[in-house]
């Protein structure tokens, strides 16, 4: 996609990046900033106009399910580093995450 050579959306980008930094990269907490940045890029012709729902920015979010999925991911990632990682091991076992 085209770069923002003329910095037309720089302010929105900086707000988004600041939000991500202050929230430990938890993008769900920066939804408003994400929407503003993408809207700016679309309105300035820096990307194709699309529905924000195509980016996972639907108005209705099941926050409990989202948090549960993030917690599972972080738990799995932690186990991977604690136990060691063997590529394909969990996949071959047919399990989403290898049980301890």
Coordinates of N, CA and C in Angstrom, one line a residue:
X1 N 0.8 -1.2 0.0 CA 0.0 0.0 0.0 C 0.9 1.2 0.0
X2 N 0.4 2.3 -0.5 CA 1.2 3.6 -0.6 C 1.6 4.1 0.8
X3 N 2.9 4.5 0.8 CA 3.4 5.1 2.0 C 2.8 6.5 2.2
X4 N 2.8 7.0 3.4 CA 2.3 8.4 3.6 C 3.4 9.4 3.5
X5 N 3.9 9.6 2.3 CA 5.1 10.5 2.1 C 4.8 11.9 2.5
X6 N 3.6 12.4 2.5 CA 3.3 13.8 2.9 C 2.8 13.9 4.3
X7 N 2.9 12.8 5.0 CA 2.5 12.8 6.5 C 1.1 13.2 6.7
X8 N 0.2 12.9 5.8 CA -1.2 13.3 5.9 C -1.9 12.6 7.1
X9 N -1.4 11.5 7.5 CA -2.1 10.8 8.7 C -1.1 10.6 9.8
X10 N 0.0 11.3 9.8 CA 1.0 11.2 10.9 C 0.5 11.3 12.3
X11 N -0.3 12.3 12.5 CA -0.9 12.6 13.8 C -1.7 11.4 14.3
X12 N -2.5 10.8 13.5 CA -3.3 9.6 13.8 C -2.4 8.4 14.1
X13 N -1.4 8.3 13.3 CA -0.5 7.2 13.4 C 0.3 7.3 14.7
X14 N 0.7 8.5 15.1 CA 1.5 8.7 16.3 C 0.6 8.4 17.5
X15 N -0.7 8.8 17.5 CA -1.6 8.5 18.6 C -1.8 7.0 18.7
X16 N -1.9 6.3 17.6 CA -2.1 4.9 17.6 C -0.9 4.2 18.2
X17 N 0.3 4.6 17.8 CA 1.5 4.0 18.3 C 1.7 4.3 19.8
X18 N 1.4 5.6 20.2 CA 1.5 5.9 21.6 C 0.5 5.1 22.5
X19 N -0.7 4.8 21.9 CA -1.7 4.0 22.6 C -1.1 2.6 22.8
X20 N -0.6 2.1 21.7 CA 0.0 0.7 21.8 C 1.1 0.6 22.8
X21 N 1.9 1.6 22.8 CA 3.1 1.6 23.7 C 2.6 1.7 25.2
X22 N 1.6 2.6 25.4 CA 1.1 2.7 26.8 C 0.3 1.6 27.3
X23 N -0.2 0.7 26.4 CA -1.0 -0.4 26.7 C -0.3 -1.8 26.5
X24 N 1.0 -1.7 26.5 CA 1.8 -3.0 26.3 C 1.4 -3.7 25.1
X25 N 1.2 -3.0 24.0 CA 0.8 -3.6 22.7 C -0.5 -4.3 22.7
X26 N -1.4 -4.0 23.6 CA -2.7 -4.7 23.6 C -3.6 -3.9 22.6
X27 N -3.6 -4.4 21.4 CA -4.3 -3.6 20.3 C -5.8 -3.4 20.6
X28 N -6.4 -4.3 21.3 CA -7.9 -4.2 21.6 C -8.2 -2.9 22.4
X29 N -7.2 -2.4 23.1 CA -7.4 -1.2 23.9 C -7.2 0.0 23.1
X30 N -6.8 -0.1 21.8 CA -6.5 1.0 21.0 C -7.4 1.0 19.7
X31 N -8.6 0.5 19.9 CA -9.6 0.4 18.8 C -9.9 1.7 18.2
X32 N -10.2 2.7 19.0 CA -10.5 4.0 18.5 C -9.4 4.7 17.7
X33 N -8.2 4.5 18.2 CA -7.0 5.0 17.5 C -6.8 4.3 16.2
X34 N -7.0 3.0 16.2 CA -6.9 2.1 15.0 C -7.9 2.6 13.9
X35 N -9.1 2.8 14.3 CA -10.2 3.2 13.4 C -9.9 4.6 12.8
X36 N -9.4 5.5 13.7 CA -9.1 6.8 13.2 C -8.0 6.8 12.2
X37 N -7.0 6.0 12.4 CA -5.8 5.9 11.5 C -6.2 5.3 10.2
X38 N -7.0 4.2 10.2 CA -7.4 3.5 9.0 C -8.4 4.4 8.2
X39 N -9.3 5.1 8.9 CA -10.2 6.1 8.3 C -9.4 7.2 7.5
X40 N -8.4 7.7 8.2 CA -7.6 8.7 7.6 C -6.9 8.2 6.3
X41 N -6.3 7.0 6.4 CA -5.6 6.5 5.2 C -6.6 6.2 4.1
X42 N -7.8 5.7 4.4 CA -8.8 5.5 3.4 C -9.3 6.8 2.8
X43 N -9.5 7.8 3.6 CA -10.0 9.1 3.1 C -9.0 9.9 2.3
X44 N -7.7 9.6 2.6 CA -6.7 10.3 1.8 C -6.2 9.5 0.6
X45 N -6.8 8.4 0.3 CA -6.5 7.6 -0.8 C -5.2 6.8 -0.6
X46 N -4.8 6.6 0.6 CA -3.6 5.8 0.9 C -3.8 4.3 1.0
X47 N -5.1 4.0 1.0 CA -5.4 2.6 0.9 C -6.9 2.5 0.4
X48 N -7.3 1.3 -0.1 CA -8.6 1.1 -0.6 C -9.6 1.3 0.5
X49 N -10.7 1.9 0.2 CA -11.8 2.0 1.2 C -12.5 0.7 1.4
X50 N -12.5 0.3 2.6 CA -13.2 -1.0 3.0 C -13.9 -0.8 4.3
X51 N -14.8 -1.7 4.6 CA -15.5 -1.7 5.8 C -14.5 -2.0 6.9
X52 N -14.6 -1.3 8.0 CA -13.7 -1.6 9.2 C -13.9 -3.0 9.8
X53 N -15.0 -3.6 9.5 CA -15.3 -4.9 10.0 C -14.3 -5.9 9.3
X54 N -13.8 -5.6 8.1 CA -12.9 -6.4 7.4 C -11.5 -6.5 8.2
X55 N -11.3 -5.5 9.1 CA -10.1 -5.5 9.9 C -10.3 -5.9 11.3
X56 N -11.5 -6.5 11.5 CA -11.8 -7.0 12.9 C -12.2 -5.9 13.8
X57 N -12.7 -4.8 13.2 CA -13.2 -3.7 14.0 C -14.7 -3.5 14.0
X58 N -15.4 -4.6 14.2 CA -16.8 -4.6 14.3 C -17.2 -3.8 15.5
X59 N -18.4 -3.3 15.5 CA -18.9 -2.5 16.6 C -19.2 -3.4 17.8
X60 N -19.7 -4.6 17.6 CA -20.1 -5.5 18.6 C -19.0 -6.5 18.8
X61 N -18.4 -6.5 20.0 CA -17.3 -7.4 20.3 C -17.6 -8.2 21.5
X62 N -17.3 -9.5 21.5 CA -17.5 -10.3 22.7 C -16.2 -10.2 23.4
X63 N -16.1 -9.3 24.3 CA -14.9 -9.0 25.1 C -14.4 -10.2 25.9
X64 N -15.4 -10.9 26.5 CA -15.0 -12.1 27.3 C -14.3 -13.1 26.5
X65 N -14.8 -13.4 25.3 CA -14.2 -14.4 24.4 C -12.9 -13.9 23.9
X66 N -12.8 -12.6 23.6 CA -11.5 -12.1 23.2 C -10.5 -12.2 24.3
X67 N -10.8 -11.8 25.5 CA -9.9 -11.9 26.6 C -9.5 -13.3 26.9
X68 N -10.4 -14.3 26.8 CA -10.1 -15.7 27.0 C -9.1 -16.2 26.0
X69 N -9.3 -15.8 24.7 CA -8.4 -16.2 23.6 C -7.0 -15.7 23.9
X70 N -6.9 -14.4 24.3 CA -5.6 -13.8 24.5 C -4.9 -14.4 25.7
X71 N -5.7 -14.8 26.8 CA -5.1 -15.4 27.9 C -4.6 -16.8 27.5
X72 N -5.3 -17.6 26.7 CA -4.9 -18.9 26.3 C -3.6 -18.8 25.5
X73 N -3.6 -17.8 24.6 CA -2.4 -17.6 23.8 C -1.2 -17.3 24.7
X74 N -1.3 -16.4 25.6 CA -0.2 -16.0 26.5 C 0.2 -17.2 27.4
X75 N -0.7 -18.0 27.8 CA -0.4 -19.2 28.6 C 0.3 -20.2 27.8
X76 N -0.1 -20.4 26.6 CA 0.6 -21.4 25.6 C 2.0 -20.9 25.3
X77 N 2.1 -19.6 25.1 CA 3.4 -19.0 24.7 C 4.4 -19.2 25.9
X78 N 3.9 -19.0 27.1 CA 4.7 -19.1 28.3 C 5.2 -20.6 28.5
X79 N 4.3 -21.5 28.3 CA 4.6 -22.9 28.4 C 5.6 -23.3 27.3
X80 N 5.5 -22.7 26.1 CA 6.4 -23.1 25.0 C 7.8 -22.7 25.4
X81 N 8.0 -21.5 26.1 CA 9.3 -21.1 26.5 C 9.8 -21.8 27.7
X82 N 8.9 -22.2 28.6 CA 9.3 -22.9 29.8 C 9.8 -24.4 29.5
X83 N 8.9 -25.0 28.6 CA 9.2 -26.4 28.3 C 10.1 -26.7 27.2
X84 N 10.4 -25.7 26.4 CA 11.1 -25.8 25.2 C 10.2 -26.0 24.0
X85 N 10.6 -25.8 22.8 CA 9.7 -25.8 21.7 C 10.3 -26.8 20.6
X86 N 9.4 -27.7 20.2 CA 9.8 -28.6 19.1 C 8.8 -28.3 18.0
X87 N 9.3 -27.9 16.9 CA 8.4 -27.5 15.8 C 7.5 -28.7 15.4
X88 N 6.2 -28.5 15.3 CA 5.3 -29.5 14.8 C 4.8 -30.5 15.9
X89 N 5.4 -30.5 17.1 CA 5.0 -31.4 18.1 C 3.5 -31.4 18.4
X90 N 3.0 -30.2 18.8 CA 1.6 -30.0 19.1 C 0.7 -30.3 18.0
X91 N 1.1 -29.9 16.8 CA 0.3 -30.2 15.6 C 0.2 -31.7 15.3
X92 N 1.3 -32.4 15.4 CA 1.3 -33.8 15.2 C 0.4 -34.6 16.2
X93 N 0.3 -34.0 17.4 CA -0.5 -34.7 18.5 C -2.0 -34.4 18.2
X94 N -2.3 -33.5 17.3 CA -3.7 -33.2 17.0 C -4.3 -32.2 18.0
X95 N -3.5 -31.7 18.9 CA -4.0 -30.8 19.9 C -3.7 -29.3 19.6
X96 N -4.6 -28.5 20.0 CA -4.4 -27.0 19.8 C -3.2 -26.6 20.6
X97 N -3.2 -27.0 21.8 CA -2.0 -26.6 22.7 C -1.7 -27.9 23.4
X98 N -0.4 -28.1 23.5 CA 0.1 -29.3 24.2 C -0.2 -29.2 25.7
X99 N -0.8 -30.2 26.2 CA -1.2 -30.3 27.7 C 0.1 -30.6 28.4
X100 N 0.2 -30.1 29.7 CA 1.3 -30.4 30.6 C 1.1 -31.8 31.2

